[in-house]
Amino acid sequence: MRTARTVTASPRSRVRAADALGVGAAGLRARLLRSALSALGIAISISALVAVLGIAASSRADLLAQLGAEGNLLTVASGQTFNGTPSPLPSTAEPMIRAIPPVLMTTAVGAVPGATVRRTAAIPPLDTGGISVLAAEPSLPSGLGTTMLHGHFLDAVSDSYPETVLGFAAARSLGIDVLTPATQVYLDGTYFAVVGIMAPASVAPELDTAALVSFPVAGSLLGLDGRATRIYVRVDPDNVGAVAAVLPFTASPAQPEAVQVRRPSDILVARIAAKTAFVGLFLALGAIGLLVGGVGIANTMVISVLERRGEIGLRRALGARGRHIALQFCTESALLSAVGGLLGAGLGVLATVTVARIRGTTATMPLDVPLGGFVAAMVVGALAGLYPAIRAARLAPADALRAP
């Protein structure tokens, strides 16, 4: 009597994740220099992508912060004379503007036509560096929200003595970066003591290239008649449009068409557009670099397959399946991409923080930027390792063992 034999199927072999990671890491350590160079290619590309997005985000956040702070600032100016110098506003312009109910404060400057600024009298009069001379009220920094890099702004002493404050670009043009009691400039035939250097004024760029003096000194030494050529107006944020509409008629009732009213925050909006215009181009270049890094990983893995055919044949002879070999090489490619992605994301964040610190702004890094860079590196690594893994899995065990 025959008895039927029951055949039980052998359980499907599996590779534990820890074993796969260990084997993949061992394969990379065996060719450490080549693996490091492949990961470095991915890291450079990811760092470029993260840094471009991070720096753009930081610049945008900084400009938006300024936009919110300066959105209620208006400037009132008249036209220019035939020689290009600003023509003064009526003497009643600032008091009349200050009387408008939604106006919070006003401050003014007056251009001194023909005045030159040089470091010493020995410098030729034509070598002025494009520095203008403006008479300014003491309330100018508080009105514009600007700060001083060195020294202080014009005060009561400046009304009686020849003292000047230099704009940021004017100080650089004159070669002045440190103030001492002996620091002077030759301003229209008179030596003026430099008592301060202003920080860059984003909402009033005309101040960056100017030497500022008090109105009383401008009248006594430089022949200014005391009238302003530009008035800065702080307005209640809810009434900016209404005040802007009546400013020309308030400043110059006789010639309102000659008065120009501008909103400096519009300049910041234009700067935001300009700063983000090339972000797409930089991202495209970074994506090309990432693609090149992926090709480098694929090349490394293909060479690794050719060099390790004996190892592959031995593992197949010991019972490893084709999918196990494919998993090994996919794991190595993923590890290369993970190392490159982490290093690149870290370098990109570091570059963003460094640039923001150099600029004196606050670094802004959305969390999805480095995370997205890491994910992109992993995707590229997975695609780059797919073909070498399939090629390794299809190697016949006998042919692989005969390989030199």
mmCIF file of C-alpha atoms in Angstrom:
data_model
loop_
_atom_site.group_PDB
_atom_site.id
_atom_site.type_symbol
_atom_site.label_atom_id
_atom_site.label_comp_id
_atom_site.label_asym_id
_atom_site.label_seq_id
_atom_site.Cartn_x
_atom_site.Cartn_y
_atom_site.Cartn_z
ATOM 1 C CA MET A 1 0.000 0.000 0.000
ATOM 2 C CA ARG A 2 1.443 3.287 -1.107
ATOM 3 C CA THR A 3 1.267 6.323 1.058
ATOM 4 C CA ALA A 4 0.991 9.737 -0.514
ATOM 5 C CA ARG A 5 3.816 12.068 0.309
ATOM 6 C CA THR A 6 2.990 15.644 1.073
ATOM 7 C CA VAL A 7 5.343 18.218 -0.363
ATOM 8 C CA THR A 8 5.642 21.422 1.639
ATOM 9 C CA ALA A 9 6.802 24.578 -0.138
ATOM 10 C CA SER A 10 9.904 26.169 1.277
ATOM 11 C CA PRO A 11 9.275 29.558 2.822
ATOM 12 C CA ARG A 12 10.095 32.562 0.661
ATOM 13 C CA SER A 13 13.541 33.849 1.627
ATOM 14 C CA ARG A 14 13.763 37.422 2.772
ATOM 15 C CA VAL A 15 16.526 39.858 3.620
ATOM 16 C CA ARG A 16 16.153 41.825 6.791
ATOM 17 C CA ALA A 17 16.512 45.589 6.502
ATOM 18 C CA ALA A 18 19.397 45.628 8.968
ATOM 19 C CA ASP A 19 21.258 42.973 6.942
ATOM 20 C CA ALA A 20 20.651 44.879 3.691
ATOM 21 C CA LEU A 21 21.992 48.098 5.202
ATOM 22 C CA GLY A 22 25.004 46.303 6.642
ATOM 23 C CA VAL A 23 25.901 44.641 3.336
ATOM 24 C CA GLY A 24 25.343 47.895 1.421
ATOM 25 C CA ALA A 25 27.489 49.897 3.812
ATOM 26 C CA ALA A 26 30.239 47.271 3.622
ATOM 27 C CA GLY A 27 30.236 47.506 -0.177
ATOM 28 C CA LEU A 28 30.654 51.276 -0.002
ATOM 29 C CA ARG A 29 33.413 51.123 2.603
ATOM 30 C CA ALA A 30 35.367 48.745 0.392
ATOM 31 C CA ARG A 31 35.577 51.506 -2.249
ATOM 32 C CA LEU A 32 35.591 54.486 0.058
ATOM 33 C CA LEU A 33 37.206 57.124 -2.188
ATOM 34 C CA ARG A 34 34.983 56.374 -5.151
ATOM 35 C CA SER A 35 31.900 56.354 -2.959
ATOM 36 C CA ALA A 36 32.879 59.647 -1.323
ATOM 37 C CA LEU A 37 33.346 61.364 -4.678
ATOM 38 C CA SER A 38 29.959 60.111 -5.899
ATOM 39 C CA ALA A 39 28.234 61.329 -2.737
ATOM 40 C CA LEU A 40 30.060 64.656 -3.030
ATOM 41 C CA GLY A 41 28.594 65.226 -6.497
ATOM 42 C CA ILE A 42 25.088 64.833 -5.094
ATOM 43 C CA ALA A 43 25.962 66.979 -2.060
ATOM 44 C CA ILE A 44 27.181 69.898 -4.183
ATOM 45 C CA SER A 45 24.024 69.861 -6.295
ATOM 46 C CA ILE A 46 21.686 69.638 -3.310
ATOM 47 C CA SER A 47 23.567 72.362 -1.430
ATOM 48 C CA ALA A 48 23.255 74.665 -4.456
ATOM 49 C CA LEU A 49 19.511 74.045 -4.688
ATOM 50 C CA VAL A 50 18.929 74.524 -0.960
ATOM 51 C CA ALA A 51 21.145 77.626 -0.800
ATOM 52 C CA VAL A 52 19.425 79.282 -3.788
ATOM 53 C CA LEU A 53 15.971 78.706 -2.303
ATOM 54 C CA GLY A 54 17.087 79.636 1.220
ATOM 55 C CA ILE A 55 18.832 82.859 0.200
ATOM 56 C CA ALA A 56 15.881 83.833 -1.994
ATOM 57 C CA ALA A 57 13.465 83.154 0.873
ATOM 58 C CA SER A 58 15.602 85.178 3.293
ATOM 59 C CA SER A 59 15.837 88.125 0.899
ATOM 60 C CA ARG A 60 12.131 88.016 0.219
ATOM 61 C CA ALA A 61 11.277 87.878 3.921
ATOM 62 C CA ASP A 62 13.599 90.800 4.641
ATOM 63 C CA LEU A 63 12.124 92.910 1.855
ATOM 64 C CA LEU A 64 8.581 92.015 2.887
ATOM 65 C CA ALA A 65 9.408 93.100 6.426
ATOM 66 C CA GLN A 66 10.653 96.417 5.081
ATOM 67 C CA LEU A 67 7.581 96.647 2.890
ATOM 68 C CA GLY A 68 5.365 96.331 5.926
ATOM 69 C CA ALA A 69 7.379 98.938 7.826
ATOM 70 C CA GLU A 70 7.634 101.408 4.969
ATOM 71 C CA GLY A 71 4.230 100.927 3.393
ATOM 72 C CA ASN A 72 2.935 104.119 5.005
ATOM 73 C CA LEU A 73 5.846 106.299 3.889
ATOM 74 C CA LEU A 74 5.326 108.823 1.086
ATOM 75 C CA THR A 75 7.811 111.221 -0.491
ATOM 76 C CA VAL A 76 6.940 114.604 -1.924
ATOM 77 C CA ALA A 77 9.320 116.276 -4.372
ATOM 78 C CA SER A 78 9.136 118.947 -7.026
ATOM 79 C CA GLY A 79 10.630 118.894 -10.494
ATOM 80 C CA GLN A 80 14.137 119.821 -11.606
ATOM 81 C CA THR A 81 15.678 122.968 -12.985
ATOM 82 C CA PHE A 82 17.285 123.196 -16.414
ATOM 83 C CA ASN A 83 20.703 122.123 -15.047
ATOM 84 C CA GLY A 84 19.233 118.981 -13.434
ATOM 85 C CA THR A 85 19.204 120.109 -9.803
ATOM 86 C CA PRO A 86 15.995 119.615 -7.795
ATOM 87 C CA SER A 87 13.842 122.716 -7.561
ATOM 88 C CA PRO A 88 12.720 123.636 -4.033
ATOM 89 C CA LEU A 89 9.197 123.253 -2.735
ATOM 90 C CA PRO A 90 7.281 126.241 -1.346
ATOM 91 C CA SER A 91 8.291 127.182 2.185
ATOM 92 C CA THR A 92 4.738 126.439 3.328
ATOM 93 C CA ALA A 93 4.789 122.865 1.965
ATOM 94 C CA GLU A 94 5.917 121.030 5.083
ATOM 95 C CA PRO A 95 3.694 122.903 7.578
ATOM 96 C CA MET A 96 0.683 122.421 5.316
ATOM 97 C CA ILE A 97 1.384 118.719 4.875
ATOM 98 C CA ARG A 98 1.871 118.284 8.608
ATOM 99 C CA ALA A 99 -1.597 119.757 9.144
ATOM 100 C CA ILE A 100 -3.321 116.916 7.236
ATOM 101 C CA PRO A 101 -5.058 114.821 9.950
ATOM 102 C CA PRO A 102 -3.874 111.309 8.883
ATOM 103 C CA VAL A 103 -0.239 112.506 8.643
ATOM 104 C CA LEU A 104 1.760 111.136 11.569
ATOM 105 C CA MET A 105 5.042 112.997 11.017
ATOM 106 C CA THR A 106 7.123 114.762 8.398
ATOM 107 C CA THR A 107 10.824 115.328 7.832
ATOM 108 C CA ALA A 108 12.583 117.052 4.974
ATOM 109 C CA VAL A 109 15.861 117.473 3.120
ATOM 110 C CA GLY A 110 17.041 120.273 0.878
ATOM 111 C CA ALA A 111 19.526 119.846 -1.964
ATOM 112 C CA VAL A 112 22.430 122.295 -2.023
ATOM 113 C CA PRO A 113 23.069 122.946 -5.725
ATOM 114 C CA GLY A 114 26.658 122.996 -6.928
ATOM 115 C CA ALA A 115 28.204 121.935 -3.614
ATOM 116 C CA THR A 116 31.020 119.404 -3.809
ATOM 117 C CA VAL A 117 32.433 116.974 -1.269
ATOM 118 C CA ARG A 118 36.074 115.865 -1.299
ATOM 119 C CA ARG A 119 38.360 114.268 1.223
ATOM 120 C CA THR A 120 40.822 117.182 1.151
ATOM 121 C CA ALA A 121 41.313 120.448 -0.717
ATOM 122 C CA ALA A 122 44.168 118.812 -2.652
ATOM 123 C CA ILE A 123 41.730 116.640 -4.608
ATOM 124 C CA PRO A 124 40.561 118.211 -7.901
ATOM 125 C CA PRO A 125 37.102 119.825 -7.703
ATOM 126 C CA LEU A 126 35.778 117.602 -10.493
ATOM 127 C CA ASP A 127 36.658 114.428 -8.582
ATOM 128 C CA THR A 128 33.582 114.394 -6.340
ATOM 129 C CA GLY A 129 32.579 110.751 -6.678
ATOM 130 C CA GLY A 130 28.974 111.746 -7.368
ATOM 131 C CA ILE A 131 28.366 112.800 -3.757
ATOM 132 C CA SER A 132 25.599 115.340 -3.276
ATOM 133 C CA VAL A 133 25.059 117.712 -0.372
ATOM 134 C CA LEU A 134 21.711 117.728 1.426
ATOM 135 C CA ALA A 135 20.465 119.809 4.316
ATOM 136 C CA ALA A 136 18.514 117.585 6.698
ATOM 137 C CA GLU A 137 16.300 117.946 9.717
ATOM 138 C CA PRO A 138 17.318 116.141 12.937
ATOM 139 C CA SER A 139 14.186 113.982 12.721
ATOM 140 C CA LEU A 140 15.320 112.313 9.488
ATOM 141 C CA PRO A 141 16.572 108.988 10.940
ATOM 142 C CA SER A 142 13.499 108.463 13.122
ATOM 143 C CA GLY A 143 11.196 109.467 10.295
ATOM 144 C CA LEU A 144 12.714 107.017 7.830
ATOM 145 C CA GLY A 145 13.516 104.301 10.331
ATOM 146 C CA THR A 146 17.217 104.319 9.433
ATOM 147 C CA THR A 147 20.093 103.630 11.792
ATOM 148 C CA MET A 148 23.642 104.859 12.249
ATOM 149 C CA LEU A 149 26.633 102.645 11.586
ATOM 150 C CA HIS A 150 29.068 104.982 13.322
ATOM 151 C CA GLY A 151 28.732 108.129 15.362
ATOM 152 C CA HIS A 152 25.495 110.078 15.694
ATOM 153 C CA PHE A 153 23.162 112.119 13.535
ATOM 154 C CA LEU A 154 22.941 115.886 13.334
ATOM 155 C CA ASP A 155 21.991 117.507 16.647
ATOM 156 C CA ALA A 156 21.807 120.953 18.230
ATOM 157 C CA VAL A 157 25.587 121.389 17.985
ATOM 158 C CA SER A 158 25.374 120.783 14.230
ATOM 159 C CA ASP A 159 23.122 123.850 13.900
ATOM 160 C CA SER A 160 26.038 126.110 14.875
ATOM 161 C CA TYR A 161 29.180 124.290 13.739
ATOM 162 C CA PRO A 162 30.230 122.713 10.418
ATOM 163 C CA GLU A 163 29.406 119.052 11.011
ATOM 164 C CA THR A 164 28.248 116.478 8.500
ATOM 165 C CA VAL A 165 26.854 112.952 8.401
ATOM 166 C CA LEU A 166 27.783 110.759 5.441
ATOM 167 C CA GLY A 167 25.561 108.292 3.671
ATOM 168 C CA PHE A 168 26.723 104.697 3.407
ATOM 169 C CA ALA A 169 27.943 104.881 -0.216
ATOM 170 C CA ALA A 170 29.381 108.381 0.252
ATOM 171 C CA ALA A 171 31.544 107.215 3.154
ATOM 172 C CA ARG A 172 32.848 104.312 1.097
ATOM 173 C CA SER A 173 33.570 106.595 -1.845
ATOM 174 C CA LEU A 174 35.591 108.885 0.426
ATOM 175 C CA GLY A 175 37.418 105.976 2.034
ATOM 176 C CA ILE A 176 36.019 106.628 5.514
ATOM 177 C CA ASP A 177 35.075 103.564 7.538
ATOM 178 C CA VAL A 178 36.235 104.595 11.016
ATOM 179 C CA LEU A 179 35.430 107.877 12.732
ATOM 180 C CA THR A 180 37.854 109.792 14.906
ATOM 181 C CA PRO A 181 37.671 113.360 16.249
ATOM 182 C CA ALA A 182 39.997 114.376 13.405
ATOM 183 C CA THR A 183 37.895 112.892 10.571
ATOM 184 C CA GLN A 184 36.966 115.683 8.166
ATOM 185 C CA VAL A 185 35.821 116.266 4.603
ATOM 186 C CA TYR A 186 36.290 119.302 2.387
ATOM 187 C CA LEU A 187 32.728 120.419 1.675
ATOM 188 C CA ASP A 188 32.318 123.336 -0.736
ATOM 189 C CA GLY A 189 35.397 125.201 0.447
ATOM 190 C CA THR A 190 35.052 124.456 4.181
ATOM 191 C CA TYR A 191 36.306 121.556 6.258
ATOM 192 C CA PHE A 192 33.399 119.791 7.997
ATOM 193 C CA ALA A 193 33.821 117.357 10.874
ATOM 194 C CA VAL A 194 32.293 113.953 10.113
ATOM 195 C CA VAL A 195 30.188 113.002 13.130
ATOM 196 C CA GLY A 196 28.327 109.999 11.756
ATOM 197 C CA ILE A 197 27.902 107.426 8.974
ATOM 198 C CA MET A 198 24.422 106.190 8.146
ATOM 199 C CA ALA A 199 23.435 102.616 7.390
ATOM 200 C CA PRO A 200 22.037 101.937 3.909
ATOM 201 C CA ALA A 201 18.611 103.557 3.502
ATOM 202 C CA SER A 202 16.561 101.208 1.347
ATOM 203 C CA VAL A 203 13.554 103.532 1.166
ATOM 204 C CA ALA A 204 15.614 106.639 0.432
ATOM 205 C CA PRO A 205 18.594 105.603 -1.724
ATOM 206 C CA GLU A 206 19.394 109.260 -2.444
ATOM 207 C CA LEU A 207 20.708 109.528 1.129
ATOM 208 C CA ASP A 208 23.319 106.811 0.571
ATOM 209 C CA THR A 209 25.296 109.033 -1.800
ATOM 210 C CA ALA A 210 24.905 112.269 0.148
ATOM 211 C CA ALA A 211 26.665 114.337 2.778
ATOM 212 C CA LEU A 212 24.069 115.682 5.209
ATOM 213 C CA VAL A 213 24.354 119.007 7.018
ATOM 214 C CA SER A 214 21.908 120.968 9.160
ATOM 215 C CA PHE A 215 19.605 123.557 7.602
ATOM 216 C CA PRO A 216 21.079 126.452 9.651
ATOM 217 C CA VAL A 217 24.646 125.624 8.573
ATOM 218 C CA ALA A 218 23.508 125.105 4.974
ATOM 219 C CA GLY A 219 21.994 128.572 5.076
ATOM 220 C CA SER A 220 24.972 130.339 6.643
ATOM 221 C CA LEU A 221 27.852 128.557 4.872
ATOM 222 C CA LEU A 222 26.385 127.087 1.690
ATOM 223 C CA GLY A 223 23.816 129.712 0.670
ATOM 224 C CA LEU A 224 20.708 127.529 0.932
ATOM 225 C CA ASP A 225 17.488 129.522 1.289
ATOM 226 C CA GLY A 226 16.024 127.037 3.782
ATOM 227 C CA ARG A 227 13.432 125.493 1.484
ATOM 228 C CA ALA A 228 13.129 121.728 1.189
ATOM 229 C CA THR A 229 13.396 119.820 -2.070
ATOM 230 C CA ARG A 230 12.006 116.536 -0.715
ATOM 231 C CA ILE A 231 9.616 115.845 2.158
ATOM 232 C CA TYR A 232 9.151 112.411 3.710
ATOM 233 C CA VAL A 233 5.670 111.839 5.104
ATOM 234 C CA ARG A 234 4.501 109.139 7.517
ATOM 235 C CA VAL A 235 0.796 108.479 7.116
ATOM 236 C CA ASP A 236 -1.801 106.423 8.923
ATOM 237 C CA PRO A 237 -1.687 103.052 7.092
ATOM 238 C CA ASP A 238 -5.428 103.101 6.439
ATOM 239 C CA ASN A 239 -5.293 106.476 4.696
ATOM 240 C CA VAL A 240 -2.200 106.257 2.502
ATOM 241 C CA GLY A 241 -4.107 106.451 -0.767
ATOM 242 C CA ALA A 242 -6.284 109.360 0.323
ATOM 243 C CA VAL A 243 -3.342 111.395 1.584
ATOM 244 C CA ALA A 244 -1.299 110.678 -1.564
ATOM 245 C CA ALA A 245 -4.133 112.082 -3.673
ATOM 246 C CA VAL A 246 -4.173 115.472 -1.893
ATOM 247 C CA LEU A 247 -0.428 115.911 -1.318
ATOM 248 C CA PRO A 248 0.316 117.684 -4.644
ATOM 249 C CA PHE A 249 -2.375 120.303 -3.993
ATOM 250 C CA THR A 250 -1.316 120.728 -0.376
ATOM 251 C CA ALA A 251 2.405 121.038 -1.076
ATOM 252 C CA SER A 252 2.091 123.430 -4.030
ATOM 253 C CA PRO A 253 -1.396 124.834 -4.547
ATOM 254 C CA ALA A 254 -0.167 127.053 -7.399
ATOM 255 C CA GLN A 255 1.520 124.232 -9.356
ATOM 256 C CA PRO A 256 0.268 120.842 -8.141
ATOM 257 C CA GLU A 257 1.200 119.237 -11.466
ATOM 258 C CA ALA A 258 4.895 119.940 -10.750
ATOM 259 C CA VAL A 259 4.840 117.929 -7.505
ATOM 260 C CA GLN A 260 5.798 114.259 -7.565
ATOM 261 C CA VAL A 261 4.381 111.933 -4.916
ATOM 262 C CA ARG A 262 5.967 108.523 -4.603
ATOM 263 C CA ARG A 263 5.651 105.543 -2.332
ATOM 264 C CA PRO A 264 9.080 104.032 -1.529
ATOM 265 C CA SER A 265 7.522 100.643 -0.841
ATOM 266 C CA ASP A 266 6.902 100.373 -4.583
ATOM 267 C CA ILE A 267 10.681 100.239 -4.981
ATOM 268 C CA LEU A 268 10.807 97.305 -2.582
ATOM 269 C CA VAL A 269 8.134 95.473 -4.583
ATOM 270 C CA ALA A 270 10.268 95.914 -7.684
ATOM 271 C CA ARG A 271 13.276 94.594 -5.787
ATOM 272 C CA ILE A 272 11.340 91.487 -4.755
ATOM 273 C CA ALA A 273 10.491 90.823 -8.394
ATOM 274 C CA ALA A 274 14.106 91.398 -9.446
ATOM 275 C CA LYS A 275 15.529 89.126 -6.747
ATOM 276 C CA THR A 276 13.187 86.257 -7.670
ATOM 277 C CA ALA A 277 13.573 86.653 -11.438
ATOM 278 C CA PHE A 278 16.657 84.439 -11.632
ATOM 279 C CA VAL A 279 15.642 81.871 -9.017
ATOM 280 C CA GLY A 280 14.127 79.646 -11.713
ATOM 281 C CA LEU A 281 17.333 79.780 -13.744
ATOM 282 C CA PHE A 282 19.464 78.891 -10.721
ATOM 283 C CA LEU A 283 17.127 76.011 -9.856
ATOM 284 C CA ALA A 284 17.383 74.709 -13.419
ATOM 285 C CA LEU A 285 21.184 74.800 -13.178
ATOM 286 C CA GLY A 286 21.021 73.017 -9.829
ATOM 287 C CA ALA A 287 18.713 70.363 -11.298
ATOM 288 C CA ILE A 288 21.202 69.786 -14.117
ATOM 289 C CA GLY A 289 23.931 69.405 -11.511
ATOM 290 C CA LEU A 290 21.755 66.914 -9.622
ATOM 291 C CA LEU A 291 21.230 64.950 -12.834
ATOM 292 C CA VAL A 292 24.984 64.888 -13.396
ATOM 293 C CA GLY A 293 25.424 63.639 -9.821
ATOM 294 C CA GLY A 294 22.898 60.883 -10.500
ATOM 295 C CA VAL A 295 24.793 59.847 -13.618
ATOM 296 C CA GLY A 296 27.943 59.721 -11.482
ATOM 297 C CA ILE A 297 26.254 57.354 -9.020
ATOM 298 C CA ALA A 298 24.987 55.164 -11.858
ATOM 299 C CA ASN A 299 28.470 55.013 -13.339
ATOM 300 C CA THR A 300 29.959 54.097 -9.967
ATOM 301 C CA MET A 301 27.439 51.312 -9.463
ATOM 302 C CA VAL A 302 27.919 49.900 -12.989
ATOM 303 C CA ILE A 303 31.683 49.738 -12.454
ATOM 304 C CA SER A 304 31.057 48.161 -9.066
ATOM 305 C CA VAL A 305 28.937 45.432 -10.687
ATOM 306 C CA LEU A 306 31.693 44.667 -13.203
ATOM 307 C CA GLU A 307 34.356 44.555 -10.507
ATOM 308 C CA ARG A 308 32.315 42.374 -8.133
ATOM 309 C CA ARG A 309 31.078 39.673 -10.487
ATOM 310 C CA GLY A 310 33.009 37.068 -8.516
ATOM 311 C CA GLU A 311 31.330 38.193 -5.304
ATOM 312 C CA ILE A 312 27.934 38.116 -6.995
ATOM 313 C CA GLY A 313 28.540 34.599 -8.326
ATOM 314 C CA LEU A 314 29.646 33.371 -4.906
ATOM 315 C CA ARG A 315 26.563 34.792 -3.216
ATOM 316 C CA ARG A 316 24.319 33.224 -5.850
ATOM 317 C CA ALA A 317 26.049 29.875 -5.400
ATOM 318 C CA LEU A 318 25.424 30.098 -1.656
ATOM 319 C CA GLY A 319 21.699 30.549 -2.246
ATOM 320 C CA ALA A 320 21.145 34.273 -2.752
ATOM 321 C CA ARG A 321 18.374 35.054 -5.213
ATOM 322 C CA GLY A 322 18.509 37.635 -7.960
ATOM 323 C CA ARG A 323 16.273 39.978 -5.998
ATOM 324 C CA HIS A 324 18.699 39.790 -3.085
ATOM 325 C CA ILE A 325 21.547 40.948 -5.328
ATOM 326 C CA ALA A 326 19.370 43.708 -6.762
ATOM 327 C CA LEU A 327 18.423 44.839 -3.254
ATOM 328 C CA GLN A 328 22.093 45.004 -2.273
ATOM 329 C CA PHE A 329 23.027 47.349 -5.093
ATOM 330 C CA CYS A 330 19.883 49.440 -4.699
ATOM 331 C CA THR A 331 20.757 49.824 -1.024
ATOM 332 C CA GLU A 332 24.280 50.974 -1.870
ATOM 333 C CA SER A 333 22.922 53.554 -4.311
ATOM 334 C CA ALA A 334 20.365 54.757 -1.759
ATOM 335 C CA LEU A 335 23.045 55.083 0.922
ATOM 336 C CA LEU A 336 25.228 57.139 -1.424
ATOM 337 C CA SER A 337 22.302 59.440 -2.168
ATOM 338 C CA ALA A 338 21.299 59.693 1.494
ATOM 339 C CA VAL A 339 24.805 60.724 2.542
ATOM 340 C CA GLY A 340 25.033 63.229 -0.324
ATOM 341 C CA GLY A 341 21.545 64.569 0.363
ATOM 342 C CA LEU A 342 22.156 65.071 4.088
ATOM 343 C CA LEU A 343 25.527 66.710 3.490
ATOM 344 C CA GLY A 344 24.116 68.917 0.721
ATOM 345 C CA ALA A 345 21.117 70.018 2.785
ATOM 346 C CA GLY A 346 23.406 70.897 5.677
ATOM 347 C CA LEU A 347 25.783 72.861 3.460
ATOM 348 C CA GLY A 348 22.852 74.697 1.867
ATOM 349 C CA VAL A 349 21.480 75.744 5.249
ATOM 350 C CA LEU A 350 24.955 76.822 6.362
ATOM 351 C CA ALA A 351 25.400 78.913 3.195
ATOM 352 C CA THR A 352 22.022 80.585 3.757
ATOM 353 C CA VAL A 353 22.865 81.464 7.362
ATOM 354 C CA THR A 354 26.315 82.746 6.369
ATOM 355 C CA VAL A 355 24.978 84.998 3.609
ATOM 356 C CA ALA A 356 22.262 86.366 5.894
ATOM 357 C CA ARG A 357 24.819 87.124 8.593
ATOM 358 C CA ILE A 358 27.083 88.912 6.111
ATOM 359 C CA ARG A 359 24.131 90.991 4.909
ATOM 360 C CA GLY A 360 23.004 91.685 8.451
ATOM 361 C CA THR A 361 19.563 90.156 7.870
ATOM 362 C CA THR A 362 17.641 87.283 9.424
ATOM 363 C CA ALA A 363 18.051 83.876 7.806
ATOM 364 C CA THR A 364 14.783 82.309 6.666
ATOM 365 C CA MET A 365 14.784 78.631 5.739
ATOM 366 C CA PRO A 366 11.423 76.912 5.124
ATOM 367 C CA LEU A 367 11.536 73.359 6.435
ATOM 368 C CA ASP A 368 10.361 71.915 3.138
ATOM 369 C CA VAL A 369 13.443 73.268 1.311
ATOM 370 C CA PRO A 370 16.151 71.032 2.904
ATOM 371 C CA LEU A 371 13.612 68.217 3.229
ATOM 372 C CA GLY A 372 12.737 68.533 -0.445
ATOM 373 C CA GLY A 373 16.427 68.551 -1.351
ATOM 374 C CA PHE A 374 16.987 65.334 0.590
ATOM 375 C CA VAL A 375 13.969 63.672 -1.052
ATOM 376 C CA ALA A 376 15.205 64.777 -4.478
ATOM 377 C CA ALA A 377 18.595 63.222 -3.760
ATOM 378 C CA MET A 378 16.958 59.959 -2.703
ATOM 379 C CA VAL A 379 14.796 59.842 -5.839
ATOM 380 C CA VAL A 380 17.777 60.502 -8.097
ATOM 381 C CA GLY A 381 19.816 57.872 -6.236
ATOM 382 C CA ALA A 382 17.044 55.284 -6.554
ATOM 383 C CA LEU A 383 16.724 55.887 -10.286
ATOM 384 C CA ALA A 384 20.496 55.880 -10.739
ATOM 385 C CA GLY A 385 20.875 52.528 -8.961
ATOM 386 C CA LEU A 386 18.000 50.802 -10.743
ATOM 387 C CA TYR A 387 19.831 49.760 -13.921
ATOM 388 C CA PRO A 388 23.023 48.533 -12.169
ATOM 389 C CA ALA A 389 20.888 46.556 -9.706
ATOM 390 C CA ILE A 390 18.918 44.855 -12.508
ATOM 391 C CA ARG A 391 22.146 44.101 -14.355
ATOM 392 C CA ALA A 392 23.678 42.538 -11.260
ATOM 393 C CA ALA A 393 20.548 40.463 -10.595
ATOM 394 C CA ARG A 394 20.576 39.016 -14.149
ATOM 395 C CA LEU A 395 24.139 37.749 -13.951
ATOM 396 C CA ALA A 396 24.185 33.963 -14.230
ATOM 397 C CA PRO A 397 25.910 32.369 -11.206
ATOM 398 C CA ALA A 398 28.210 30.189 -13.333
ATOM 399 C CA ASP A 399 29.295 33.088 -15.552
ATOM 400 C CA ALA A 400 29.829 35.327 -12.548
ATOM 401 C CA LEU A 401 32.038 32.736 -10.819
ATOM 402 C CA ARG A 402 34.218 32.403 -13.931
ATOM 403 C CA ALA A 403 34.777 36.149 -14.053
ATOM 404 C CA PRO A 404 38.370 37.229 -13.308
#
